[in-house]
């Protein structure tokens, strides 16, 4: 053995020593330093379950508030905010549910809070009620006029912009800027109260657009096309997005 070692170059011995030290290190770390639950999947599962179960429960959940706050629960149930949970506005309230007299949840009374969901943003779905907080009754808290648990507007919105702001904005920059929405959509007044149950009409034939654009009987100053040839059999809005004309 000694003779063998003597025959090896000095560098090789160093490499072997370094290797042995590393191997011993790895062995010690695996055996004595890494805790067993990091090596054993079953132990790992158990300990993470314990860890999660030990965490403090902060949210009481959507069902917890009703029994003690019947009034708010009942008016929210049928109002516009029916899909919002109590704690999405009042914050985590498990502590309050456990000890209602000593711990009181917060109530968001500032305009910023409501604006978080209701400020105009073109990516919100069509029909979602949106306002511009700078011009919509500025300075007063929203809750002076809207009950947060049943935020019915004090009067029916007058304009389509209230809920279709994005369409209104794109249309305002199109060739049809001067056409009112109701030229193309007959809109029952009830649509503004129950927008999903009572819906306006939508143009459904080429002839509808032809009323103004037919070459055979063109309106005054309106660009006209040959209805029989132009766009073949397709409905016009397959190529001309009705609220954003221009481009083609
Ligand atoms: C065990 C009954 C109970 C439960 C459950 C409960 N509350 Fe209350 N809550 C009370 C009582 C009692 C008061 C105090 C009323 C008072 O002092 O005027 C209160 C007051 C409040 C207040 C008013 C705080 C203030 O500053 O005046 C809010 C907001 C509130 N609760 C929200 C909630 C929410 C949200 C939940 C559900 C996560 C909830 N509560 C669950 C009993 C309960
Ligand atoms: C859209 C946000 C919002 C939601 C959702 C909401 N609240 Fe409120 N809540 C408020 C605001 C804001 C106030 C403060 C009203 C005020 O000061 O006039 C308030 C006040 C309260 C109060 C104090 C008494 C009162 O009526 O002013 C209680 C109790 C309460 N809420 C319980 C609830 C419960 C229970 C739910 C769920 C069923 C709930 N809230 C859902 C925003 C909300
Ligand atoms: C977490 C998001 C969220 C917050 C915060 C919120 N709302 Fe709403 N709001 C909604 C949703 C969702 C609707 C229902 C929209 C629908 O029916 O399509 C709604 C509807 C409304 C409407 C009905 C408008 C109409 O005529 O269609 C008003 C008014 C309103 N909220 C006011 C408020 C006020 C005031 C606050 C602050 C206390 C507030 N909202 C906070 C999500 C929110
Ligand atoms: C001075 C009373 C008042 C205040 C304050 C107020 N609103 Fe309104 N809000 C109204 C009235 C009136 C309407 C319905 C008529 C209209 O369209 O302007 C309305 C309508 C709405 C609508 C339905 C869409 C619309 O434009 O018609 C939403 C959403 C709304 N408000 C949210 C808010 C939010 C969020 C705040 C706070 C940032 C707020 N309101 C503050 C009176 C108020
Ligand atoms: C209170 C809010 C509100 C007001 C005000 C409102 N709408 Fe709507 N509108 C909606 C909602 C919500 C939908 C449904 C959107 C959906 O289902 O995706 C809708 C849908 C529509 C549709 C599509 C119907 C369909 O079958 O696809 C048209 C067209 C429309 N509205 C036109 C109008 C016109 C025109 C006005 C003004 C005269 C108007 N709306 C005023 C909320 C409103
Ligand atoms: C020149 C006619 C015309 C005018 C003006 C017009 N629309 Fe439309 N609108 C249409 C047509 C056509 C469709 C159907 C598109 C389809 O079926 O794909 C439509 C569809 C809609 C829809 C269904 C959802 C969508 O985005 O396609 C809504 C909501 C709507 N219009 C609202 C409005 C509002 C609000 C105004 C006024 C700001 C308005 N429209 C003005 C022709 C018009
Ligand atoms: C009430 C009459 C009226 C109806 C209905 C109408 N339009 Fe128009 N349209 C006009 C007017 C007016 C202009 C020209 C505005 C201008 O040049 O300032 C126009 C412009 C256009 C243009 C732009 C033409 C150009 O010069 O490039 C297109 C495309 C168009 N309309 C398509 C449609 C479609 C598609 C429909 C059916 C959904 C429709 N229109 C329904 C009156 C109408
Ligand atoms: C297959 C796609 C397509 C369809 C469907 C279509 N268009 Fe067009 N339209 C175009 C294109 C592309 C242009 C611009 C080139 C041109 O003038 O032919 C245009 C141009 C127009 C113009 C402007 C003409 C001018 O002289 O400035 C009007 C108005 C118009 N279309 C109305 C309509 C109406 C109304 C319908 C439904 C009856 C319709 N379009 C259907 C593609 C289409």
XYZ file of C-alpha atoms in Angstrom, residues 167-181 183 242-246:
21
model
C -67.799 50.712 -26.136
C -68.777 54.365 -25.746
C -65.102 55.371 -25.859
C -64.186 53.373 -28.937
C -67.335 54.471 -30.730
C -66.574 58.130 -29.959
C -63.461 57.844 -32.123
C -65.141 55.992 -34.999
C -67.049 57.005 -38.131
C -70.238 56.321 -36.208
C -69.415 58.794 -33.438
C -72.573 60.728 -34.180
C -74.921 57.726 -34.152
C -76.534 57.137 -30.773
C -76.407 53.624 -29.374
C -80.009 53.784 -33.500
C -69.463 48.088 -35.399
C -68.120 50.198 -32.514
C -64.700 50.840 -33.931
C -65.004 51.794 -37.563
C -61.943 53.124 -39.303
